[in-house]
mmCIF file of C-alpha atoms in Angstrom:
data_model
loop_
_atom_site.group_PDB
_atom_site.id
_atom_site.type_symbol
_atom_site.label_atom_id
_atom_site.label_comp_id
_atom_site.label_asym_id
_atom_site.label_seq_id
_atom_site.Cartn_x
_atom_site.Cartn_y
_atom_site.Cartn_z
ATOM 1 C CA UNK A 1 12.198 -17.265 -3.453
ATOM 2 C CA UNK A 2 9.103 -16.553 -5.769
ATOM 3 C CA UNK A 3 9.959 -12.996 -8.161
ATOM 4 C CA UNK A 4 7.795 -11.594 -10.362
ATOM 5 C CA UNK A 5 8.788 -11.290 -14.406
ATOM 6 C CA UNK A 6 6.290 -9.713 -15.775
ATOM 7 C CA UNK A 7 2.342 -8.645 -15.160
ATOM 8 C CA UNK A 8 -0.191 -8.235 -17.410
ATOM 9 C CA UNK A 9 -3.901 -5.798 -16.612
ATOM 10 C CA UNK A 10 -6.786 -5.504 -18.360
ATOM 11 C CA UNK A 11 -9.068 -2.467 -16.259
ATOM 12 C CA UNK A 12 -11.625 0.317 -16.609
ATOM 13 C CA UNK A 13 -8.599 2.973 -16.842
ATOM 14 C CA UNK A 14 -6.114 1.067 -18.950
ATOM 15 C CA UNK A 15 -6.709 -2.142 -20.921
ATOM 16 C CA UNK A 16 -2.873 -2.963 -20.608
ATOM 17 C CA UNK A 17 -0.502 -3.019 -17.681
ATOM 18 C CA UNK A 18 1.236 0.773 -18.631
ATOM 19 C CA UNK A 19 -1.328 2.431 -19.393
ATOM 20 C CA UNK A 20 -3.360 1.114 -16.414
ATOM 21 C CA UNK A 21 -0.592 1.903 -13.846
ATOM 22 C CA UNK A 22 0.318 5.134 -15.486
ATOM 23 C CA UNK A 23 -3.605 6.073 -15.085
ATOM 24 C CA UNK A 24 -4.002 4.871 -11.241
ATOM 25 C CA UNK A 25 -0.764 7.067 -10.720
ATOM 26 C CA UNK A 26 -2.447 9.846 -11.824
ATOM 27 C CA UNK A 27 -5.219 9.072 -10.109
ATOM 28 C CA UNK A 28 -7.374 8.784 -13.156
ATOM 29 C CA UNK A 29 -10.530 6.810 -12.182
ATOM 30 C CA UNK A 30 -12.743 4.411 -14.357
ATOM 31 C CA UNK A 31 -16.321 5.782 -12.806
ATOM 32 C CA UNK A 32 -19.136 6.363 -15.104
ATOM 33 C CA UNK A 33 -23.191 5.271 -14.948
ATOM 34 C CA UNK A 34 -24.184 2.185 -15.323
ATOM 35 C CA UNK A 35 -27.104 0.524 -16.584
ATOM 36 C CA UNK A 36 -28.127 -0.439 -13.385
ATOM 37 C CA UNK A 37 -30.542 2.176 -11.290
ATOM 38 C CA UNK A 38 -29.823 3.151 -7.398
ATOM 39 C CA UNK A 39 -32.992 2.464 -4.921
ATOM 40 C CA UNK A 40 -33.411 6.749 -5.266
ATOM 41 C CA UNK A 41 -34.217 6.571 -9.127
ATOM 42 C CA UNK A 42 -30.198 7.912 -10.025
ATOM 43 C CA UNK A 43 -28.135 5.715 -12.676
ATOM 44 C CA UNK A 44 -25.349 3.835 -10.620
ATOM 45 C CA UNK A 45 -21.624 4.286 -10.757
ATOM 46 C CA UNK A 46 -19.685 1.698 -11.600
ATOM 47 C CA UNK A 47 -16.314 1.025 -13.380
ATOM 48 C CA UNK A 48 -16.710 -1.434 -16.457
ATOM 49 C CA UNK A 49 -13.958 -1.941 -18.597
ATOM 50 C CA UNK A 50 -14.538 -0.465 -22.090
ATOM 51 C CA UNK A 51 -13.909 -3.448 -24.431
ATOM 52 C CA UNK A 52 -16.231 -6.183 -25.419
ATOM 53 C CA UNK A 53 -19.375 -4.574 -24.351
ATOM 54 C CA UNK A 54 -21.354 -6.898 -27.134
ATOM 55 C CA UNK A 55 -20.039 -9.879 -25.953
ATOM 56 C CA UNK A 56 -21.679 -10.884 -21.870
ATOM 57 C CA UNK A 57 -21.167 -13.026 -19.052
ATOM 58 C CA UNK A 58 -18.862 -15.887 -18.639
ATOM 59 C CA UNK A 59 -16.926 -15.597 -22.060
ATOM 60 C CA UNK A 60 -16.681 -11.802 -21.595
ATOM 61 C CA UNK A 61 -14.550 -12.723 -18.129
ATOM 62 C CA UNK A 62 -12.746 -15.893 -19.976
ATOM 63 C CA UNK A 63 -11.446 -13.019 -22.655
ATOM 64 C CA UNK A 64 -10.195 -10.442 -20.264
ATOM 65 C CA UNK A 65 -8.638 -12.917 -18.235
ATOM 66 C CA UNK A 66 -7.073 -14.367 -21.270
ATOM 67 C CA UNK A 67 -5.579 -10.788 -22.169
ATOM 68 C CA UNK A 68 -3.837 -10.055 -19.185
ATOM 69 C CA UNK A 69 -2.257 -13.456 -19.340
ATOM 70 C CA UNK A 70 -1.085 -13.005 -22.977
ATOM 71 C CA UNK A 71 0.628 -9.891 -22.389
ATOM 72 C CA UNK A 72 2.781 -10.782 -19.525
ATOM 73 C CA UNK A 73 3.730 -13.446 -21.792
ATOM 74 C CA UNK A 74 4.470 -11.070 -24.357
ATOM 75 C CA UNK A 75 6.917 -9.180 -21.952
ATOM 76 C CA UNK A 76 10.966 -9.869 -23.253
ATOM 77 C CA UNK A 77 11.582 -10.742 -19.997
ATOM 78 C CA UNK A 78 9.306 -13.775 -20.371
ATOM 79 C CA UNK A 79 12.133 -16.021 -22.628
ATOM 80 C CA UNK A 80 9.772 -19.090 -21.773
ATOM 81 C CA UNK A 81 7.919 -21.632 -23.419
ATOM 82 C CA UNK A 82 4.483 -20.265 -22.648
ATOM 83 C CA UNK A 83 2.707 -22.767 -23.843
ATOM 84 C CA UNK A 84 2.960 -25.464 -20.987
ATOM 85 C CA UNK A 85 2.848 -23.657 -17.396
ATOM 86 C CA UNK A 86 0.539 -23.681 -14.305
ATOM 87 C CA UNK A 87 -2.293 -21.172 -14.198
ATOM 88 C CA UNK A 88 -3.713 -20.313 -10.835
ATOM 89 C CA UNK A 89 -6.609 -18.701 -11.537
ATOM 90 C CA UNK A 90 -8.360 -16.025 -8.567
ATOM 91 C CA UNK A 91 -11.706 -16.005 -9.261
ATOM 92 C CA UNK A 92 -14.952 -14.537 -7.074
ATOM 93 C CA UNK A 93 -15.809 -16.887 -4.200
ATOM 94 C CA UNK A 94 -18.505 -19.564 -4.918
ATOM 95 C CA UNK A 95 -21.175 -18.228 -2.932
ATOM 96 C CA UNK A 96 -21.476 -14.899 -3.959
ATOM 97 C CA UNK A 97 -24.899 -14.123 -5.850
ATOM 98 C CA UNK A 98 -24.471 -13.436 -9.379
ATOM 99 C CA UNK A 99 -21.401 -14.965 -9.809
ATOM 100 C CA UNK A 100 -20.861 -14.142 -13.483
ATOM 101 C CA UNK A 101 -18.843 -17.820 -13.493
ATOM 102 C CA UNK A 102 -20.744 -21.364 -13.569
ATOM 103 C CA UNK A 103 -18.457 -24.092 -13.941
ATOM 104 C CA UNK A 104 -15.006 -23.050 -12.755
ATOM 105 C CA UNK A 105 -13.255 -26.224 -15.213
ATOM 106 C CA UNK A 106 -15.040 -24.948 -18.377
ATOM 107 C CA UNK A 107 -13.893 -21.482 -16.937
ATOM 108 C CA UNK A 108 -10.026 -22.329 -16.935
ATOM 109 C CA UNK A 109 -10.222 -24.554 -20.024
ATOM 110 C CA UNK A 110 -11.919 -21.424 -21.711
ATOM 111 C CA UNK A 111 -9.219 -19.093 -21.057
ATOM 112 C CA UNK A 112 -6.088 -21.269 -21.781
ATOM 113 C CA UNK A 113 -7.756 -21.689 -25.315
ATOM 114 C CA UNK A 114 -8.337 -18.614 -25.808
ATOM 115 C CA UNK A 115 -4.673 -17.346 -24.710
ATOM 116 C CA UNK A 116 -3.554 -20.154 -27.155
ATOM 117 C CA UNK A 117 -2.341 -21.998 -24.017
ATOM 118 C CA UNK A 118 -2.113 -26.087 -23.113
ATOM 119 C CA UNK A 119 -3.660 -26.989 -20.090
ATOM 120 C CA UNK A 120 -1.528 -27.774 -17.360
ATOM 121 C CA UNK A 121 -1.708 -30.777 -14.801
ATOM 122 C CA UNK A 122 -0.944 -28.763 -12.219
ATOM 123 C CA UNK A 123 -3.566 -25.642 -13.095
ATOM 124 C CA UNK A 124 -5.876 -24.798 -10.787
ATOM 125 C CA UNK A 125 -8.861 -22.368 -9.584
ATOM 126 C CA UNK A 126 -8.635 -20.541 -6.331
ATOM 127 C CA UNK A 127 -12.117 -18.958 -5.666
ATOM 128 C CA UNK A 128 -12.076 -16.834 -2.244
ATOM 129 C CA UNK A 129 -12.724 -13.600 -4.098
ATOM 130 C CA UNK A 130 -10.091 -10.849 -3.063
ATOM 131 C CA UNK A 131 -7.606 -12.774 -1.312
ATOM 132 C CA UNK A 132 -7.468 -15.196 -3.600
ATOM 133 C CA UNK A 133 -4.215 -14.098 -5.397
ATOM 134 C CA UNK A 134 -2.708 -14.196 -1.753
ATOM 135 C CA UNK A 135 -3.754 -17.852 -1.344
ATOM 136 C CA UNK A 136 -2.415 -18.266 -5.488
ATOM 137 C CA UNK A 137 0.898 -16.780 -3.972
ATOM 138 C CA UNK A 138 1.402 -19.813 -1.473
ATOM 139 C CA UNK A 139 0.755 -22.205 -3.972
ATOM 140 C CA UNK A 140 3.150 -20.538 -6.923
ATOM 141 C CA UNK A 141 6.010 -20.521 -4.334
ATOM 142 C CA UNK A 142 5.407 -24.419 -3.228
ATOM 143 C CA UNK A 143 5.263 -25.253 -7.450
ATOM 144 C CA UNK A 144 8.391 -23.014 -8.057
ATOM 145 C CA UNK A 145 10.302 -24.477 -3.953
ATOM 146 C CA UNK A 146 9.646 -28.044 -4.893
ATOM 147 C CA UNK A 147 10.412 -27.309 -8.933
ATOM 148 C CA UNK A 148 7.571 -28.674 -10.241
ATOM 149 C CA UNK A 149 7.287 -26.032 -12.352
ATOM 150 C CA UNK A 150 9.591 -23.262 -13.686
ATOM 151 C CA UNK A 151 7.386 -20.893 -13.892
ATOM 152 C CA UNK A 152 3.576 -19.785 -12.692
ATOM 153 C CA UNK A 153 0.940 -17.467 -14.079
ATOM 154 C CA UNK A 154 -0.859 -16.186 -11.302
ATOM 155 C CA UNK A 155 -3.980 -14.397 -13.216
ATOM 156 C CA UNK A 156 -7.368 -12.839 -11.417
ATOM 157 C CA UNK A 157 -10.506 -11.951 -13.416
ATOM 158 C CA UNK A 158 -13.762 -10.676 -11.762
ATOM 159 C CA UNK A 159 -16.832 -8.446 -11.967
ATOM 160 C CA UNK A 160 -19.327 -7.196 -9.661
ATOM 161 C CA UNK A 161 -20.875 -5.462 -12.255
ATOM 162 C CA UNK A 162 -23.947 -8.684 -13.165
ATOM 163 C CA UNK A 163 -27.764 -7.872 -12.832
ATOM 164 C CA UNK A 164 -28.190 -10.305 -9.564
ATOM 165 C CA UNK A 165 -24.736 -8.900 -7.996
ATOM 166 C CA UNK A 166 -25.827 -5.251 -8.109
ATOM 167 C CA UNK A 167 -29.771 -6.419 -6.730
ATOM 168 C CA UNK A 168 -27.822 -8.041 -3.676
ATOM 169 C CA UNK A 169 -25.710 -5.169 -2.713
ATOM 170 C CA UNK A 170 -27.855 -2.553 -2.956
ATOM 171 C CA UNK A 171 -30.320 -4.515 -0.959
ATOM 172 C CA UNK A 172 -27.424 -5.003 1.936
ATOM 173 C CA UNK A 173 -27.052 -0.904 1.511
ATOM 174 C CA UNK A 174 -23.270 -1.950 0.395
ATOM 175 C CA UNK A 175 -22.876 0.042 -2.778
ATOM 176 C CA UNK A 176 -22.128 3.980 -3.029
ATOM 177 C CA UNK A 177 -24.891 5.852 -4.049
ATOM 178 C CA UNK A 178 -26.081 9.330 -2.856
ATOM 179 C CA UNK A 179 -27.867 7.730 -0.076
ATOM 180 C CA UNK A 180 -25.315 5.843 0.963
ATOM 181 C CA UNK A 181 -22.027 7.125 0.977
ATOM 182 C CA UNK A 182 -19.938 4.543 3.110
ATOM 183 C CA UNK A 183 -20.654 1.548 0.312
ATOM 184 C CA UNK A 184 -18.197 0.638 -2.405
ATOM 185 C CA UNK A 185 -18.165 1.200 -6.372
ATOM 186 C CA UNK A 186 -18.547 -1.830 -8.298
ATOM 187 C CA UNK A 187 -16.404 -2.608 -10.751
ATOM 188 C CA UNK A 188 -14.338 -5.569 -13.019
ATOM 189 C CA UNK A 189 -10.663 -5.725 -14.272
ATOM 190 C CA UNK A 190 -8.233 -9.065 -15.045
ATOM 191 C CA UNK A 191 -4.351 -9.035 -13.716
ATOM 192 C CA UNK A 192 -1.785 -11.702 -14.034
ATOM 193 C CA UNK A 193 1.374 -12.162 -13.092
ATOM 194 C CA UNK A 194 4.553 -14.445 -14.455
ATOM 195 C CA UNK A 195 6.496 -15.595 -11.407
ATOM 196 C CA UNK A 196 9.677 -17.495 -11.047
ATOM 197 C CA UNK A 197 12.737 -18.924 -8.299
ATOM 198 C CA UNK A 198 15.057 -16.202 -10.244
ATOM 199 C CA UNK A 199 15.374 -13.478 -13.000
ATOM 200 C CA UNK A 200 13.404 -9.978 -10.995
ATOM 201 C CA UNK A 201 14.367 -7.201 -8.777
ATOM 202 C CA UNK A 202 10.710 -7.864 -6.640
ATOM 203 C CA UNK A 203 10.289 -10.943 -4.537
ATOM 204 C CA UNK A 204 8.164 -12.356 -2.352
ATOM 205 C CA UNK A 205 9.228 -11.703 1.318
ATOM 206 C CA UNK A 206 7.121 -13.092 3.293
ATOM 207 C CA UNK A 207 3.545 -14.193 3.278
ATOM 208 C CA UNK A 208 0.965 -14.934 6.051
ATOM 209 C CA UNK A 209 -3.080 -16.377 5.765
ATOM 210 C CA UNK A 210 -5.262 -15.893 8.547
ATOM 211 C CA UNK A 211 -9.350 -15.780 8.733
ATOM 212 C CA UNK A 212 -11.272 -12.615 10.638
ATOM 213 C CA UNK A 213 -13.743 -14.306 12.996
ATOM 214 C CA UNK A 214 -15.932 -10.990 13.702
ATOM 215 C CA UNK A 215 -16.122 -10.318 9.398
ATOM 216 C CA UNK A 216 -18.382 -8.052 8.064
ATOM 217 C CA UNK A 217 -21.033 -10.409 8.010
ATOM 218 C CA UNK A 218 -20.699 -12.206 11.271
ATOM 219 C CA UNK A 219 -23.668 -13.636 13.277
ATOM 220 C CA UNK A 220 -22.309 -13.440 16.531
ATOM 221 C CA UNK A 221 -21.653 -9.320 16.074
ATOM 222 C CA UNK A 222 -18.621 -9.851 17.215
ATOM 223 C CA UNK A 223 -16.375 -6.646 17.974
ATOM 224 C CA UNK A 224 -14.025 -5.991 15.350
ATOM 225 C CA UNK A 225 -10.271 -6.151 16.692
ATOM 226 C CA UNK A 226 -8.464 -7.230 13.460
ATOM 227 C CA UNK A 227 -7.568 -10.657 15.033
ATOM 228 C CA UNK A 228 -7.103 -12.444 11.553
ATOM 229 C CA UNK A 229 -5.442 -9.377 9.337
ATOM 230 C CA UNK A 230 -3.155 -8.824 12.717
ATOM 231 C CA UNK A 231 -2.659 -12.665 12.193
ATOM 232 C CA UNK A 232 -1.564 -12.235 8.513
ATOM 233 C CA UNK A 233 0.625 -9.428 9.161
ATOM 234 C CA UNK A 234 2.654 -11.108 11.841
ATOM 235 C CA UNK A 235 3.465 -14.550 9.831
ATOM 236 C CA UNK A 236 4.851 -12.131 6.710
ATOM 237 C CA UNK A 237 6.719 -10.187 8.762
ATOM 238 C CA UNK A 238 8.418 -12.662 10.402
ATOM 239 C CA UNK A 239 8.671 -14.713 7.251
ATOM 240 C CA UNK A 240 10.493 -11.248 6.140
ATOM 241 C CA UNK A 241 12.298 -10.737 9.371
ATOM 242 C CA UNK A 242 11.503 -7.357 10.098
ATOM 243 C CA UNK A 243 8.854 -6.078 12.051
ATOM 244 C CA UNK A 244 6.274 -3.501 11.278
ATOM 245 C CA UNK A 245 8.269 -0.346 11.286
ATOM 246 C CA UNK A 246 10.487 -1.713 8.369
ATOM 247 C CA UNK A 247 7.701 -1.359 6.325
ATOM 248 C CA UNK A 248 8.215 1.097 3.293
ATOM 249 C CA UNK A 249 4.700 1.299 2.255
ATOM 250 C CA UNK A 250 1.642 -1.139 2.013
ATOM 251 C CA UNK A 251 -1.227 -1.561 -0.611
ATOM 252 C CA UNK A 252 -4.750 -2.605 0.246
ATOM 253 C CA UNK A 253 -8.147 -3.640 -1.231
ATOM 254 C CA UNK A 254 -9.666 -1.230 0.463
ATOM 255 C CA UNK A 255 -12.917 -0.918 -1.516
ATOM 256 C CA UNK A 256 -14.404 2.351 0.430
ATOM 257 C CA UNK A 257 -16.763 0.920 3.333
ATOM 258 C CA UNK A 258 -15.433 1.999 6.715
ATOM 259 C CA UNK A 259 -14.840 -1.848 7.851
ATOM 260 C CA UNK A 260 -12.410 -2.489 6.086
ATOM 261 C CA UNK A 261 -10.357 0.953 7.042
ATOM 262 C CA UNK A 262 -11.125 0.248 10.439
ATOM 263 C CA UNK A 263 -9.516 -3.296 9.920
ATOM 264 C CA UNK A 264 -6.483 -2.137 7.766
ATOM 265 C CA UNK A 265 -5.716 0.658 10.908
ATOM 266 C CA UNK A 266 -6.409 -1.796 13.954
ATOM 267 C CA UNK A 267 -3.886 -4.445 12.361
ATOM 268 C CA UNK A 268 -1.128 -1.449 12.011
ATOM 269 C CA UNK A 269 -1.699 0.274 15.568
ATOM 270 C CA UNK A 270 -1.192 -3.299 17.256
ATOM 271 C CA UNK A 271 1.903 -3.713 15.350
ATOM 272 C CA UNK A 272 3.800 -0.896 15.491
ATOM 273 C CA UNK A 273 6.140 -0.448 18.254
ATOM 274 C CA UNK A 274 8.484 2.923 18.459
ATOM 275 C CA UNK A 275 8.788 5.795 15.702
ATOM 276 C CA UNK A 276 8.810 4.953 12.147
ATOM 277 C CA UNK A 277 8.460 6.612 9.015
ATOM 278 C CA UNK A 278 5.671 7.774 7.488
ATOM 279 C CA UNK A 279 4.141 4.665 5.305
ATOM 280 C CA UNK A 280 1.955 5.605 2.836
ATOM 281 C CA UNK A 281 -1.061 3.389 2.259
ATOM 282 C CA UNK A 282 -2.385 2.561 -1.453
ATOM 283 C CA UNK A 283 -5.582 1.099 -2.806
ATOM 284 C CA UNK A 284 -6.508 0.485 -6.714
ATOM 285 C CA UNK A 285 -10.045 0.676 -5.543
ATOM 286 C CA UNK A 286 -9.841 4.727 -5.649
ATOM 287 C CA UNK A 287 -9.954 4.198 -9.744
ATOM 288 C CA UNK A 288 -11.210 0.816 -10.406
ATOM 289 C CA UNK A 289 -13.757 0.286 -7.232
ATOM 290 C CA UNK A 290 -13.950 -3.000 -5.898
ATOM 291 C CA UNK A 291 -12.184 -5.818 -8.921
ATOM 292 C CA UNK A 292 -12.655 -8.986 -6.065
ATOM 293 C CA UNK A 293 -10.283 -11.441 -7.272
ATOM 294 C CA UNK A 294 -8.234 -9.395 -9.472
ATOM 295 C CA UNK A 295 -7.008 -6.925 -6.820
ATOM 296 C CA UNK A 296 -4.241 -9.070 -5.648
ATOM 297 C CA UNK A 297 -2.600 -9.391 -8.790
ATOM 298 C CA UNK A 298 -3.673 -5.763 -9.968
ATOM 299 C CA UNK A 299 -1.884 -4.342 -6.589
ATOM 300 C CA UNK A 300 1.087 -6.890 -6.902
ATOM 301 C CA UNK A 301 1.424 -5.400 -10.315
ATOM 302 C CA UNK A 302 1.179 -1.937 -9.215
ATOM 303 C CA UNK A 303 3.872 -2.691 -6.880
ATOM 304 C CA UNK A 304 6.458 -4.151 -9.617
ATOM 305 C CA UNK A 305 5.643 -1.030 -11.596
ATOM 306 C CA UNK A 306 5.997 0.950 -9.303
ATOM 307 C CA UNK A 307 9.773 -0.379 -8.487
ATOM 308 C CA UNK A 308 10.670 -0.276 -11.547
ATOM 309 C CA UNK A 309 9.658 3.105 -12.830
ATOM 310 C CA UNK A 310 11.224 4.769 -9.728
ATOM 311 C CA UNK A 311 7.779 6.264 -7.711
ATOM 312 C CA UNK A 312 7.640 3.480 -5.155
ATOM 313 C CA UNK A 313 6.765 4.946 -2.149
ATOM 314 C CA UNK A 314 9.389 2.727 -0.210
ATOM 315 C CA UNK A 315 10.923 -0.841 0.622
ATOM 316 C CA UNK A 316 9.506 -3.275 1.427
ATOM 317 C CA UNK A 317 5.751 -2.993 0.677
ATOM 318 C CA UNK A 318 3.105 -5.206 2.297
ATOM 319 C CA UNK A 319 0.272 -6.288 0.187
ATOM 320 C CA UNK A 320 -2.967 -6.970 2.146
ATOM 321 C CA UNK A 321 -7.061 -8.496 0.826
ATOM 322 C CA UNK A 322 -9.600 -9.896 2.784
ATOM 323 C CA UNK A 323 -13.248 -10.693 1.621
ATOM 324 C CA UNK A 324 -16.598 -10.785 3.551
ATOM 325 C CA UNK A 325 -16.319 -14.143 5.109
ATOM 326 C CA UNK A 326 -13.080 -13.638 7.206
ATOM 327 C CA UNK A 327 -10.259 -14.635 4.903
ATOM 328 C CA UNK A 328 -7.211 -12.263 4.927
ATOM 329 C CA UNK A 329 -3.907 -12.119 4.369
ATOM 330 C CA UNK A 330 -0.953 -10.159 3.681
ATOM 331 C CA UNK A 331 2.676 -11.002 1.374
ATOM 332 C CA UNK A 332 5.072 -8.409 1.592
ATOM 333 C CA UNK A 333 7.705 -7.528 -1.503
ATOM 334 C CA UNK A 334 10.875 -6.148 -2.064
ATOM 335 C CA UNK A 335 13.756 -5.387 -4.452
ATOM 336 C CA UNK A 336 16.249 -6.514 -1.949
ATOM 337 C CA UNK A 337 17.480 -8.968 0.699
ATOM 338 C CA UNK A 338 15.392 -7.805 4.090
#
């Protein structure tokens, strides 16, 4: 069963893992103007991280990515030879416009050297943007099942915060601005994660991978009904063996466009049979807007923080991304046998 050791963040309201979860507990947000101008003439929000702001692009990314890895290394837990383990790296999907990322091998090769790391065999890139680090999950727990590895560094680095990026969003009326209050704040962070079979209080549960087919962006207009995140759900929660009641809590990506509420709220009302408890329902993007592939890892993190310093709003939690082409999933966590 795949636990987590240690995490590692770098965000626009922390540039470790403390300090960043201490911040989103407080509800302390990373939103400030950006370079970048709004179709009305007004600077846009975003949330950049504050670090590196000379340096651009691709080896900006490589160097965050690099410091969240490094400091879940740097955890005591993490007695391990850090030098030769499997990084699955989340990155933004291939597709997207502006991808601040060309060449994905370069990418990975970039950031081991950086983090003073060999490469391993059996590192890899996962690019489906926000549930990414879901898809990462599967694969850590096959490397750790089969033991062809010890350990895995699940890491996620992205930005939505590039010159072509911004242009495409605003011109699909996706991103908030005072005209348009239902899009989403763009932002960038890096999160990583040290997993093992053994040696943590938070494990992995139960995990489930499904695919939306009436997304956001679907040509058919197809009537949303949650089909895929429904999908998800039900494989991790009977992977878990509990059904949706059990729940303690969930996180989501939840980046601020209706949609994705809507999609979060359909998959829970078809699932929930008979009174429960009150669940409450997280989402990093209320401080760091929308990090893509590094929300998994960010709200996986959040989670094993959360455990551990005693404000966890419950047992189990269910961790849930999608992105705009239909990919979802959900993994649910928790500190003891379900």
């Amino acid at each position: 069963m795949t636990s987590i050791v240690s995490i590692g963040m770098v965000t626009a309201v922390g540039l470790d893992a403390p300090s960043a979860c201490a911040s989103m507990r407080g509800a302390v947000d990373g939103f400030q103007e950006t370079r970048y101008v709004a179709p009305n003439g007004e600077w846009l929000v975003g949330a950049p991280i504050p670090l590196l702001t000379d340096v651009v692009g691709q080896e900006r990314l490589a160097r965050f990515a690099a410091g969240a890895i490094v400091e879940c290394l740097a955890d005591p837990a993490a007695i391990i030879d850090g030098r030769n383990i499997p990084i699955l790296l989340c990155l933004p999907e291939a597709q997207r416009v502006g991808r601040p990322i060309g060449s994905d091998a370069r990418f990975i090769h970039r950031v081991s050297e950086i983090a003073e790391l060999e490469h391993h065999p059996r590192s890899a890139v996962i690019a489906h943007g926000r549930p990414s680090g879901l898809v990462a999950l599967a694969a850590a727990d096959r490397l750790l099942a089969s033991h062809a590895a010890d350990h895995v560094i699940i890491a996620g680095v992205d930005s939505y915060l590039t010159a072509q990026t911004v242009d495409q969003h605003l011109r699909q009326e996706r991103l908030l601005t005072r005209d348009n209050p239902r899009g989403f704040i763009p932002g960038e962070a890096s999160a990583s994660l040290l997993c093992s079979r053994s040696g943590s209080d938070v494990r992995l549960a139960g995990l489930g991978l499904a695919r939306e087919a009436a997304f956001i962006y679907n040509p058919q207009d197809l009537p949303l009904r949650a089909d895929g995140m429904t999908e998800a759900y039900t494989q991790a929660l009977g992977a878990a063996g509990i059904d949706m009641a059990r729940l303690g809590y969930r996180i989501s990506d939840l980046i601020g466009e209706p949609f994705w509420f809507k999609q979060t709220a359909l998959a829970s009302i078809r699932l929930v049979r008979g009174r429960h408890e009150f669940q409450d329902l997280w989402s990093p993007a209320e401080c760091l807007g929308n990090i893509g592939a590094a929300v998994v890892p960010a709200m996986i993190g959040i989670a094993w923080t959360a455990q551990r310093k005693g404000y966890a709003a419950g047992d189990p939690v269910l961790i849930e991304a999608s992105n705009d082409d239909g990919a979802c999933g959900a993994a649910i966590f928790s500190r003891k046998s379900v």
